[in-house]
Amino acid sequence: MTGPLMIPLPGNEAQAAAIAQEGGWDEGRLDTRRFPDGETYLRVLSEVKDREVALVCTLVHPDDAALRLLFAADAIRSLGAREVTLVAPYLAYMRQDRRFHEGEAVTSLTFARLLSGAFDRLVTVDPHLHRHPSLALLYSIPATALHAASLMAEWIRAEVPYPLLIGPDEESSQWVSDIAGRIGAPWTTFRKERRGDRSVDLTPPDLSAWTGHQPVLVDDIASSGRTLVKAASLLPLLGFPPPVCVVVHPIFADASFRDLAAVTSRVVSTDAIEHPSNAIPLAPLIAAHLASLSRTA
Ligand code: R5P
């Protein structure tokens, strides 16, 4: 069977199995654990020589995952794999993409350099591209940003009557407009001013033309959750029912998922990150892309 051998890093077994099943590909295995001193032990248990290998690792806790991921990629390369691809449904370190204050580390660039040195190719889903409009400006390896818009649009079309799509900030207009266009729904965005890691101010536009619609908040990332909680709390004050929330990357730090559930009618996400809100599987999207790479190789 042509196509990559899918190998999950710990915690990514379900996603790797789903992608492998979609593509009809083999699944491989690693053994990894921590030594008593905290260092990582890692062993590749599958034959990788002369094979295309895809390591599946969503990067939700990147500082914990990254070193093990680099060890795995290096081991697989040294065991003779033909190509090593990183499939990271969530790609971390995309927001500190410039020096906002004197002396800050531009971690987007450093992280991209590390991954570009270890892998031949990167496949991810809706990375937070804002000031850098393309992954090619950060990554020196072929890097593909897949888009969950069509899957999110299908979910909204099937589940939400009369939707009004709302992005909580102007950056989100790129994916909100795309999803809205696919289902012929109206859309708009709030204006956001970030005050700190866990504090945002939002200003809504005039929504009166869409009274009677069901608001659907759409965002790429729920991290501290403050953006969506603030947006959801404003909508009833403007005469709308509690919104539905649809996010690509459900990080939901601390108690933010509980806080958001309290002010919304439903919260759903893609399975880029495993979370109780997962309702939109990404395996078909990722497998279709990997299959297209194998056909053109
Ligand atoms: C904006 O920068 C992103 O699109 C998200 O809105 C943001 O990352 C959400 O962050 P938080 O959940 O911490 O408010």
mmCIF file with all atom_site columns, C-alpha atoms in Angstrom, residues 32-238:
data_model
loop_
_atom_site.group_PDB
_atom_site.id
_atom_site.type_symbol
_atom_site.label_atom_id
_atom_site.label_alt_id
_atom_site.label_comp_id
_atom_site.label_asym_id
_atom_site.label_entity_id
_atom_site.label_seq_id
_atom_site.pdbx_PDB_ins_code
_atom_site.Cartn_x
_atom_site.Cartn_y
_atom_site.Cartn_z
_atom_site.occupancy
_atom_site.B_iso_or_equiv
_atom_site.pdbx_formal_charge
_atom_site.auth_seq_id
_atom_site.auth_comp_id
_atom_site.auth_asym_id
_atom_site.auth_atom_id
_atom_site.pdbx_PDB_model_num
ATOM 1   C CA . THR A 1 32  ? 8.452   6.413  24.791 1.00 0.00 ? 32  THR A CA 1
ATOM 2   C CA . ARG A 1 33  ? 8.673   7.120  28.499 1.00 0.00 ? 33  ARG A CA 1
ATOM 3   C CA . ARG A 1 34  ? 10.455  9.353  30.963 1.00 0.00 ? 34  ARG A CA 1
ATOM 4   C CA . PHE A 1 35  ? 13.592  8.256  32.749 1.00 0.00 ? 35  PHE A CA 1
ATOM 5   C CA . PRO A 1 36  ? 13.582  8.949  36.506 1.00 0.00 ? 36  PRO A CA 1
ATOM 6   C CA . ASP A 1 37  ? 15.671  12.057 35.875 1.00 0.00 ? 37  ASP A CA 1
ATOM 7   C CA . GLY A 1 38  ? 13.023  13.472 33.512 1.00 0.00 ? 38  GLY A CA 1
ATOM 8   C CA . GLU A 1 39  ? 14.839  12.761 30.238 1.00 0.00 ? 39  GLU A CA 1
ATOM 9   C CA . THR A 1 40  ? 12.974  11.063 27.382 1.00 0.00 ? 40  THR A CA 1
ATOM 10  C CA . TYR A 1 41  ? 13.421  7.460  26.231 1.00 0.00 ? 41  TYR A CA 1
ATOM 11  C CA . LEU A 1 42  ? 12.154  6.781  22.718 1.00 0.00 ? 42  LEU A CA 1
ATOM 12  C CA . ARG A 1 43  ? 12.221  3.734  20.474 1.00 0.00 ? 43  ARG A CA 1
ATOM 13  C CA . VAL A 1 44  ? 10.705  3.314  17.003 1.00 0.00 ? 44  VAL A CA 1
ATOM 14  C CA . LEU A 1 45  ? 8.893   -0.039 16.971 1.00 0.00 ? 45  LEU A CA 1
ATOM 15  C CA . SER A 1 46  ? 7.909   -0.120 13.280 1.00 0.00 ? 46  SER A CA 1
ATOM 16  C CA . GLU A 1 47  ? 10.035  -0.681 10.172 1.00 0.00 ? 47  GLU A CA 1
ATOM 17  C CA . VAL A 1 48  ? 10.494  2.768  8.601  1.00 0.00 ? 48  VAL A CA 1
ATOM 18  C CA . LYS A 1 49  ? 13.378  2.163  6.169  1.00 0.00 ? 49  LYS A CA 1
ATOM 19  C CA . ASP A 1 50  ? 12.582  3.553  2.696  1.00 0.00 ? 50  ASP A CA 1
ATOM 20  C CA . ARG A 1 51  ? 9.050   4.472  3.774  1.00 0.00 ? 51  ARG A CA 1
ATOM 21  C CA . GLU A 1 52  ? 7.186   7.739  3.879  1.00 0.00 ? 52  GLU A CA 1
ATOM 22  C CA . VAL A 1 53  ? 6.404   8.353  7.532  1.00 0.00 ? 53  VAL A CA 1
ATOM 23  C CA . ALA A 1 54  ? 3.899   10.807 9.013  1.00 0.00 ? 54  ALA A CA 1
ATOM 24  C CA . LEU A 1 55  ? 4.282   11.631 12.689 1.00 0.00 ? 55  LEU A CA 1
ATOM 25  C CA . VAL A 1 56  ? 0.939   12.767 14.117 1.00 0.00 ? 56  VAL A CA 1
ATOM 26  C CA . CYS A 1 57  ? 1.261   15.236 16.963 1.00 0.00 ? 57  CYS A CA 1
ATOM 27  C CA . THR A 1 58  ? -1.102  18.078 17.683 1.00 0.00 ? 58  THR A CA 1
ATOM 28  C CA . LEU A 1 59  ? 0.882   20.766 19.435 1.00 0.00 ? 59  LEU A CA 1
ATOM 29  C CA . VAL A 1 60  ? -1.505  21.825 22.169 1.00 0.00 ? 60  VAL A CA 1
ATOM 30  C CA . HIS A 1 61  ? 1.104   21.589 24.950 1.00 0.00 ? 61  HIS A CA 1
ATOM 31  C CA . PRO A 1 62  ? 4.090   22.362 22.766 1.00 0.00 ? 62  PRO A CA 1
ATOM 32  C CA . ASP A 1 63  ? 6.690   22.774 25.469 1.00 0.00 ? 63  ASP A CA 1
ATOM 33  C CA . ASP A 1 64  ? 5.994   19.233 26.717 1.00 0.00 ? 64  ASP A CA 1
ATOM 34  C CA . ALA A 1 65  ? 5.654   17.696 23.252 1.00 0.00 ? 65  ALA A CA 1
ATOM 35  C CA . ALA A 1 66  ? 8.335   19.387 21.170 1.00 0.00 ? 66  ALA A CA 1
ATOM 36  C CA . LEU A 1 67  ? 11.530  17.718 22.378 1.00 0.00 ? 67  LEU A CA 1
ATOM 37  C CA . ARG A 1 68  ? 10.040  14.219 22.146 1.00 0.00 ? 68  ARG A CA 1
ATOM 38  C CA . LEU A 1 69  ? 8.768   15.076 18.677 1.00 0.00 ? 69  LEU A CA 1
ATOM 39  C CA . LEU A 1 70  ? 12.219  16.201 17.539 1.00 0.00 ? 70  LEU A CA 1
ATOM 40  C CA . PHE A 1 71  ? 13.780  13.002 18.952 1.00 0.00 ? 71  PHE A CA 1
ATOM 41  C CA . ALA A 1 72  ? 11.199  10.894 17.107 1.00 0.00 ? 72  ALA A CA 1
ATOM 42  C CA . ALA A 1 73  ? 11.727  12.671 13.775 1.00 0.00 ? 73  ALA A CA 1
ATOM 43  C CA . ASP A 1 74  ? 15.506  12.400 14.071 1.00 0.00 ? 74  ASP A CA 1
ATOM 44  C CA . ALA A 1 75  ? 15.367  8.705  14.982 1.00 0.00 ? 75  ALA A CA 1
ATOM 45  C CA . ILE A 1 76  ? 13.038  7.936  12.076 1.00 0.00 ? 76  ILE A CA 1
ATOM 46  C CA . ARG A 1 77  ? 15.270  9.802  9.650  1.00 0.00 ? 77  ARG A CA 1
ATOM 47  C CA . SER A 1 78  ? 18.359  8.015  10.901 1.00 0.00 ? 78  SER A CA 1
ATOM 48  C CA . LEU A 1 79  ? 16.579  4.656  10.510 1.00 0.00 ? 79  LEU A CA 1
ATOM 49  C CA . GLY A 1 80  ? 16.288  5.370  6.788  1.00 0.00 ? 80  GLY A CA 1
ATOM 50  C CA . ALA A 1 81  ? 12.784  6.761  6.231  1.00 0.00 ? 81  ALA A CA 1
ATOM 51  C CA . ARG A 1 82  ? 12.393  8.276  2.782  1.00 0.00 ? 82  ARG A CA 1
ATOM 52  C CA . GLU A 1 83  ? 10.440  11.312 4.013  1.00 0.00 ? 83  GLU A CA 1
ATOM 53  C CA . VAL A 1 84  ? 9.211   12.413 7.440  1.00 0.00 ? 84  VAL A CA 1
ATOM 54  C CA . THR A 1 85  ? 6.077   14.556 7.566  1.00 0.00 ? 85  THR A CA 1
ATOM 55  C CA . LEU A 1 86  ? 4.712   16.255 10.646 1.00 0.00 ? 86  LEU A CA 1
ATOM 56  C CA . VAL A 1 87  ? 0.923   16.176 10.817 1.00 0.00 ? 87  VAL A CA 1
ATOM 57  C CA . ALA A 1 88  ? 0.108   18.733 13.508 1.00 0.00 ? 88  ALA A CA 1
ATOM 58  C CA . PRO A 1 89  ? -3.635  19.474 13.376 1.00 0.00 ? 89  PRO A CA 1
ATOM 59  C CA . TYR A 1 90  ? -2.979  22.336 15.816 1.00 0.00 ? 90  TYR A CA 1
ATOM 60  C CA . LEU A 1 91  ? 0.248   24.241 15.200 1.00 0.00 ? 91  LEU A CA 1
ATOM 61  C CA . ALA A 1 92  ? 1.542   26.084 18.240 1.00 0.00 ? 92  ALA A CA 1
ATOM 62  C CA . TYR A 1 93  ? 3.615   29.232 18.520 1.00 0.00 ? 93  TYR A CA 1
ATOM 63  C CA . MET A 1 94  ? 1.859   31.116 15.759 1.00 0.00 ? 94  MET A CA 1
ATOM 64  C CA . ARG A 1 95  ? 0.873   34.243 17.683 1.00 0.00 ? 95  ARG A CA 1
ATOM 65  C CA . GLN A 1 96  ? 4.200   35.663 18.940 1.00 0.00 ? 96  GLN A CA 1
ATOM 66  C CA . ASP A 1 97  ? 5.178   36.450 15.375 1.00 0.00 ? 97  ASP A CA 1
ATOM 67  C CA . ARG A 1 98  ? 6.905   39.717 16.028 1.00 0.00 ? 98  ARG A CA 1
ATOM 68  C CA . ARG A 1 99  ? 8.665   41.578 18.809 1.00 0.00 ? 99  ARG A CA 1
ATOM 69  C CA . PHE A 1 100 ? 5.838   43.527 20.435 1.00 0.00 ? 100 PHE A CA 1
ATOM 70  C CA . HIS A 1 101 ? 8.183   44.819 23.166 1.00 0.00 ? 101 HIS A CA 1
ATOM 71  C CA . GLU A 1 102 ? 11.932  45.339 23.157 1.00 0.00 ? 102 GLU A CA 1
ATOM 72  C CA . GLY A 1 103 ? 13.815  42.123 23.995 1.00 0.00 ? 103 GLY A CA 1
ATOM 73  C CA . GLU A 1 104 ? 11.003  39.643 23.379 1.00 0.00 ? 104 GLU A CA 1
ATOM 74  C CA . ALA A 1 105 ? 11.692  36.280 21.729 1.00 0.00 ? 105 ALA A CA 1
ATOM 75  C CA . VAL A 1 106 ? 9.936   35.911 18.376 1.00 0.00 ? 106 VAL A CA 1
ATOM 76  C CA . THR A 1 107 ? 8.928   32.340 19.175 1.00 0.00 ? 107 THR A CA 1
ATOM 77  C CA . SER A 1 108 ? 7.025   31.764 15.908 1.00 0.00 ? 108 SER A CA 1
ATOM 78  C CA . LEU A 1 109 ? 10.272  32.017 13.995 1.00 0.00 ? 109 LEU A CA 1
ATOM 79  C CA . THR A 1 110 ? 12.349  29.962 16.421 1.00 0.00 ? 110 THR A CA 1
ATOM 80  C CA . PHE A 1 111 ? 9.758   27.185 16.580 1.00 0.00 ? 111 PHE A CA 1
ATOM 81  C CA . ALA A 1 112 ? 9.441   27.161 12.780 1.00 0.00 ? 112 ALA A CA 1
ATOM 82  C CA . ARG A 1 113 ? 13.224  26.842 12.438 1.00 0.00 ? 113 ARG A CA 1
ATOM 83  C CA . LEU A 1 114 ? 13.309  23.885 14.840 1.00 0.00 ? 114 LEU A CA 1
ATOM 84  C CA . LEU A 1 115 ? 10.529  22.009 13.040 1.00 0.00 ? 115 LEU A CA 1
ATOM 85  C CA . SER A 1 116 ? 11.892  22.864 9.591  1.00 0.00 ? 116 SER A CA 1
ATOM 86  C CA . GLY A 1 117 ? 15.217  21.306 10.574 1.00 0.00 ? 117 GLY A CA 1
ATOM 87  C CA . ALA A 1 118 ? 13.645  18.073 11.784 1.00 0.00 ? 118 ALA A CA 1
ATOM 88  C CA . PHE A 1 119 ? 10.942  17.362 9.184  1.00 0.00 ? 119 PHE A CA 1
ATOM 89  C CA . ASP A 1 120 ? 10.681  17.240 5.397  1.00 0.00 ? 120 ASP A CA 1
ATOM 90  C CA . ARG A 1 121 ? 7.138   18.539 5.323  1.00 0.00 ? 121 ARG A CA 1
ATOM 91  C CA . LEU A 1 122 ? 4.440   20.010 7.579  1.00 0.00 ? 122 LEU A CA 1
ATOM 92  C CA . VAL A 1 123 ? 0.677   19.611 7.326  1.00 0.00 ? 123 VAL A CA 1
ATOM 93  C CA . THR A 1 124 ? -1.551  21.562 9.686  1.00 0.00 ? 124 THR A CA 1
ATOM 94  C CA . VAL A 1 125 ? -5.090  22.930 9.909  1.00 0.00 ? 125 VAL A CA 1
ATOM 95  C CA . ASP A 1 126 ? -6.002  26.613 10.111 1.00 0.00 ? 126 ASP A CA 1
ATOM 96  C CA . PRO A 1 127 ? -2.817  27.890 11.721 1.00 0.00 ? 127 PRO A CA 1
ATOM 97  C CA . HIS A 1 128 ? -3.142  31.365 13.190 1.00 0.00 ? 128 HIS A CA 1
ATOM 98  C CA . LEU A 1 129 ? -1.874  33.263 10.166 1.00 0.00 ? 129 LEU A CA 1
ATOM 99  C CA . HIS A 1 130 ? -2.303  36.929 10.835 1.00 0.00 ? 130 HIS A CA 1
ATOM 100 C CA . ARG A 1 131 ? 0.711   39.173 10.429 1.00 0.00 ? 131 ARG A CA 1
ATOM 101 C CA . HIS A 1 132 ? 2.466   36.450 8.368  1.00 0.00 ? 132 HIS A CA 1
ATOM 102 C CA . PRO A 1 133 ? -0.081  35.643 5.658  1.00 0.00 ? 133 PRO A CA 1
ATOM 103 C CA . SER A 1 134 ? 1.530   32.317 4.723  1.00 0.00 ? 134 SER A CA 1
ATOM 104 C CA . LEU A 1 135 ? 3.392   29.475 6.426  1.00 0.00 ? 135 LEU A CA 1
ATOM 105 C CA . ALA A 1 136 ? 6.045   29.775 3.728  1.00 0.00 ? 136 ALA A CA 1
ATOM 106 C CA . LEU A 1 137 ? 7.193   33.023 5.359  1.00 0.00 ? 137 LEU A CA 1
ATOM 107 C CA . LEU A 1 138 ? 7.991   31.120 8.576  1.00 0.00 ? 138 LEU A CA 1
ATOM 108 C CA . TYR A 1 139 ? 8.764   27.535 7.530  1.00 0.00 ? 139 TYR A CA 1
ATOM 109 C CA . SER A 1 140 ? 11.563  26.607 5.133  1.00 0.00 ? 140 SER A CA 1
ATOM 110 C CA . ILE A 1 141 ? 10.032  23.165 4.377  1.00 0.00 ? 141 ILE A CA 1
ATOM 111 C CA . PRO A 1 142 ? 6.880   22.619 2.284  1.00 0.00 ? 142 PRO A CA 1
ATOM 112 C CA . ALA A 1 143 ? 4.127   23.520 4.749  1.00 0.00 ? 143 ALA A CA 1
ATOM 113 C CA . THR A 1 144 ? 0.428   23.169 4.004  1.00 0.00 ? 144 THR A CA 1
ATOM 114 C CA . ALA A 1 145 ? -2.353  24.920 5.873  1.00 0.00 ? 145 ALA A CA 1
ATOM 115 C CA . LEU A 1 146 ? -5.559  22.948 5.379  1.00 0.00 ? 146 LEU A CA 1
ATOM 116 C CA . HIS A 1 147 ? -8.863  24.675 6.095  1.00 0.00 ? 147 HIS A CA 1
ATOM 117 C CA . ALA A 1 148 ? -11.714 23.346 8.173  1.00 0.00 ? 148 ALA A CA 1
ATOM 118 C CA . ALA A 1 149 ? -14.150 25.897 6.697  1.00 0.00 ? 149 ALA A CA 1
ATOM 119 C CA . SER A 1 150 ? -16.049 23.420 4.529  1.00 0.00 ? 150 SER A CA 1
ATOM 120 C CA . LEU A 1 151 ? -16.483 20.972 7.438  1.00 0.00 ? 151 LEU A CA 1
ATOM 121 C CA . MET A 1 152 ? -17.573 23.738 9.812  1.00 0.00 ? 152 MET A CA 1
ATOM 122 C CA . ALA A 1 153 ? -19.976 25.084 7.200  1.00 0.00 ? 153 ALA A CA 1
ATOM 123 C CA . GLU A 1 154 ? -21.537 21.644 6.779  1.00 0.00 ? 154 GLU A CA 1
ATOM 124 C CA . TRP A 1 155 ? -21.982 21.309 10.529 1.00 0.00 ? 155 TRP A CA 1
ATOM 125 C CA . ILE A 1 156 ? -23.669 24.717 10.800 1.00 0.00 ? 156 ILE A CA 1
ATOM 126 C CA . ARG A 1 157 ? -25.876 24.053 7.768  1.00 0.00 ? 157 ARG A CA 1
ATOM 127 C CA . ALA A 1 158 ? -27.078 20.778 9.292  1.00 0.00 ? 158 ALA A CA 1
ATOM 128 C CA . GLU A 1 159 ? -27.491 21.953 12.896 1.00 0.00 ? 159 GLU A CA 1
ATOM 129 C CA . VAL A 1 160 ? -28.362 25.671 13.045 1.00 0.00 ? 160 VAL A CA 1
ATOM 130 C CA . PRO A 1 161 ? -31.429 27.253 11.422 1.00 0.00 ? 161 PRO A CA 1
ATOM 131 C CA . TYR A 1 162 ? -31.155 30.944 10.356 1.00 0.00 ? 162 TYR A CA 1
ATOM 132 C CA . PRO A 1 163 ? -27.542 31.369 11.437 1.00 0.00 ? 163 PRO A CA 1
ATOM 133 C CA . LEU A 1 164 ? -25.842 34.745 11.748 1.00 0.00 ? 164 LEU A CA 1
ATOM 134 C CA . LEU A 1 165 ? -22.090 34.090 11.777 1.00 0.00 ? 165 LEU A CA 1
ATOM 135 C CA . ILE A 1 166 ? -20.061 36.346 14.039 1.00 0.00 ? 166 ILE A CA 1
ATOM 136 C CA . GLY A 1 167 ? -16.302 36.548 14.402 1.00 0.00 ? 167 GLY A CA 1
ATOM 137 C CA . PRO A 1 168 ? -15.233 37.914 17.765 1.00 0.00 ? 168 PRO A CA 1
ATOM 138 C CA . ASP A 1 169 ? -12.525 40.102 16.224 1.00 0.00 ? 169 ASP A CA 1
ATOM 139 C CA . GLU A 1 170 ? -11.536 41.512 12.858 1.00 0.00 ? 170 GLU A CA 1
ATOM 140 C CA . GLU A 1 171 ? -8.818  38.859 12.340 1.00 0.00 ? 171 GLU A CA 1
ATOM 141 C CA . SER A 1 172 ? -11.517 36.194 12.250 1.00 0.00 ? 172 SER A CA 1
ATOM 142 C CA . SER A 1 173 ? -13.172 37.693 9.167  1.00 0.00 ? 173 SER A CA 1
ATOM 143 C CA . GLN A 1 174 ? -10.969 35.428 6.970  1.00 0.00 ? 174 GLN A CA 1
ATOM 144 C CA . TRP A 1 175 ? -12.639 32.207 8.168  1.00 0.00 ? 175 TRP A CA 1
ATOM 145 C CA . VAL A 1 176 ? -16.052 33.637 9.128  1.00 0.00 ? 176 VAL A CA 1
ATOM 146 C CA . SER A 1 177 ? -16.607 35.074 5.634  1.00 0.00 ? 177 SER A CA 1
ATOM 147 C CA . ASP A 1 178 ? -15.454 31.822 4.030  1.00 0.00 ? 178 ASP A CA 1
ATOM 148 C CA . ILE A 1 179 ? -17.862 29.683 6.092  1.00 0.00 ? 179 ILE A CA 1
ATOM 149 C CA . ALA A 1 180 ? -20.747 32.136 5.669  1.00 0.00 ? 180 ALA A CA 1
ATOM 150 C CA . GLY A 1 181 ? -20.225 32.212 1.893  1.00 0.00 ? 181 GLY A CA 1
ATOM 151 C CA . ARG A 1 182 ? -20.508 28.421 1.688  1.00 0.00 ? 182 ARG A CA 1
ATOM 152 C CA . ILE A 1 183 ? -23.925 28.366 3.384  1.00 0.00 ? 183 ILE A CA 1
ATOM 153 C CA . GLY A 1 184 ? -25.278 31.705 2.182  1.00 0.00 ? 184 GLY A CA 1
ATOM 154 C CA . ALA A 1 185 ? -25.501 33.099 5.727  1.00 0.00 ? 185 ALA A CA 1
ATOM 155 C CA . PRO A 1 186 ? -24.954 36.711 6.828  1.00 0.00 ? 186 PRO A CA 1
ATOM 156 C CA . TRP A 1 187 ? -21.792 37.437 8.799  1.00 0.00 ? 187 TRP A CA 1
ATOM 157 C CA . THR A 1 188 ? -20.068 40.193 10.708 1.00 0.00 ? 188 THR A CA 1
ATOM 158 C CA . THR A 1 189 ? -17.305 40.670 13.279 1.00 0.00 ? 189 THR A CA 1
ATOM 159 C CA . PHE A 1 190 ? -16.859 42.405 16.607 1.00 0.00 ? 190 PHE A CA 1
ATOM 160 C CA . ARG A 1 191 ? -13.892 44.676 17.273 1.00 0.00 ? 191 ARG A CA 1
ATOM 161 C CA . LYS A 1 192 ? -11.461 43.387 19.885 1.00 0.00 ? 192 LYS A CA 1
ATOM 162 C CA . GLU A 1 193 ? -8.883  45.080 22.033 1.00 0.00 ? 193 GLU A CA 1
ATOM 163 C CA . ARG A 1 194 ? -6.693  42.726 24.044 1.00 0.00 ? 194 ARG A CA 1
ATOM 164 C CA . ARG A 1 195 ? -5.799  44.068 27.507 1.00 0.00 ? 195 ARG A CA 1
ATOM 165 C CA . GLY A 1 196 ? -3.779  41.073 28.694 1.00 0.00 ? 196 GLY A CA 1
ATOM 166 C CA . ASP A 1 197 ? -3.418  37.278 28.373 1.00 0.00 ? 197 ASP A CA 1
ATOM 167 C CA . ARG A 1 198 ? -6.839  36.776 29.978 1.00 0.00 ? 198 ARG A CA 1
ATOM 168 C CA . SER A 1 199 ? -8.572  40.079 29.357 1.00 0.00 ? 199 SER A CA 1
ATOM 169 C CA . VAL A 1 200 ? -10.242 41.452 26.219 1.00 0.00 ? 200 VAL A CA 1
ATOM 170 C CA . ASP A 1 201 ? -12.678 44.244 25.375 1.00 0.00 ? 201 ASP A CA 1
ATOM 171 C CA . LEU A 1 202 ? -15.134 43.702 22.532 1.00 0.00 ? 202 LEU A CA 1
ATOM 172 C CA . THR A 1 203 ? -17.233 46.220 20.618 1.00 0.00 ? 203 THR A CA 1
ATOM 173 C CA . PRO A 1 204 ? -20.147 44.803 18.603 1.00 0.00 ? 204 PRO A CA 1
ATOM 174 C CA . PRO A 1 205 ? -21.390 46.397 15.394 1.00 0.00 ? 205 PRO A CA 1
ATOM 175 C CA . ASP A 1 206 ? -25.084 47.253 14.899 1.00 0.00 ? 206 ASP A CA 1
ATOM 176 C CA . LEU A 1 207 ? -26.741 43.809 14.657 1.00 0.00 ? 207 LEU A CA 1
ATOM 177 C CA . SER A 1 208 ? -30.356 45.018 14.434 1.00 0.00 ? 208 SER A CA 1
ATOM 178 C CA . ALA A 1 209 ? -30.736 43.980 10.763 1.00 0.00 ? 209 ALA A CA 1
ATOM 179 C CA . TRP A 1 210 ? -30.363 40.323 11.804 1.00 0.00 ? 210 TRP A CA 1
ATOM 180 C CA . THR A 1 211 ? -32.847 40.150 14.689 1.00 0.00 ? 211 THR A CA 1
ATOM 181 C CA . GLY A 1 212 ? -34.442 36.688 14.675 1.00 0.00 ? 212 GLY A CA 1
ATOM 182 C CA . HIS A 1 213 ? -31.279 34.914 13.515 1.00 0.00 ? 213 HIS A CA 1
ATOM 183 C CA . GLN A 1 214 ? -29.397 32.420 15.668 1.00 0.00 ? 214 GLN A CA 1
ATOM 184 C CA . PRO A 1 215 ? -25.937 33.848 16.391 1.00 0.00 ? 215 PRO A CA 1
ATOM 185 C CA . VAL A 1 216 ? -23.021 31.493 15.743 1.00 0.00 ? 216 VAL A CA 1
ATOM 186 C CA . LEU A 1 217 ? -19.646 32.617 17.086 1.00 0.00 ? 217 LEU A CA 1
ATOM 187 C CA . VAL A 1 218 ? -16.813 31.291 14.946 1.00 0.00 ? 218 VAL A CA 1
ATOM 188 C CA . ASP A 1 219 ? -13.148 31.474 15.955 1.00 0.00 ? 219 ASP A CA 1
ATOM 189 C CA . ASP A 1 220 ? -9.953  29.645 15.162 1.00 0.00 ? 220 ASP A CA 1
ATOM 190 C CA . ILE A 1 221 ? -8.700  29.226 18.735 1.00 0.00 ? 221 ILE A CA 1
ATOM 191 C CA . ALA A 1 222 ? -10.316 29.160 22.166 1.00 0.00 ? 222 ALA A CA 1
ATOM 192 C CA . SER A 1 223 ? -7.293  29.542 24.438 1.00 0.00 ? 223 SER A CA 1
ATOM 193 C CA . SER A 1 224 ? -8.065  31.332 27.702 1.00 0.00 ? 224 SER A CA 1
ATOM 194 C CA . GLY A 1 225 ? -11.623 31.378 26.329 1.00 0.00 ? 225 GLY A CA 1
ATOM 195 C CA . ARG A 1 226 ? -12.003 35.044 27.330 1.00 0.00 ? 226 ARG A CA 1
ATOM 196 C CA . THR A 1 227 ? -12.684 36.228 23.764 1.00 0.00 ? 227 THR A CA 1
ATOM 197 C CA . LEU A 1 228 ? -15.600 33.857 23.244 1.00 0.00 ? 228 LEU A CA 1
ATOM 198 C CA . VAL A 1 229 ? -16.996 34.237 26.781 1.00 0.00 ? 229 VAL A CA 1
ATOM 199 C CA . LYS A 1 230 ? -17.042 38.016 26.355 1.00 0.00 ? 230 LYS A CA 1
ATOM 200 C CA . ALA A 1 231 ? -18.637 37.812 22.911 1.00 0.00 ? 231 ALA A CA 1
ATOM 201 C CA . ALA A 1 232 ? -21.248 35.282 24.033 1.00 0.00 ? 232 ALA A CA 1
ATOM 202 C CA . SER A 1 233 ? -22.151 37.363 27.095 1.00 0.00 ? 233 SER A CA 1
ATOM 203 C CA . LEU A 1 234 ? -22.798 40.451 24.962 1.00 0.00 ? 234 LEU A CA 1
ATOM 204 C CA . LEU A 1 235 ? -25.297 38.847 22.584 1.00 0.00 ? 235 LEU A CA 1
ATOM 205 C CA . PRO A 1 236 ? -28.288 38.485 24.957 1.00 0.00 ? 236 PRO A CA 1
ATOM 206 C CA . LEU A 1 237 ? -27.800 42.173 25.898 1.00 0.00 ? 237 LEU A CA 1
ATOM 207 C CA . LEU A 1 238 ? -28.329 42.951 22.204 1.00 0.00 ? 238 LEU A CA 1
#
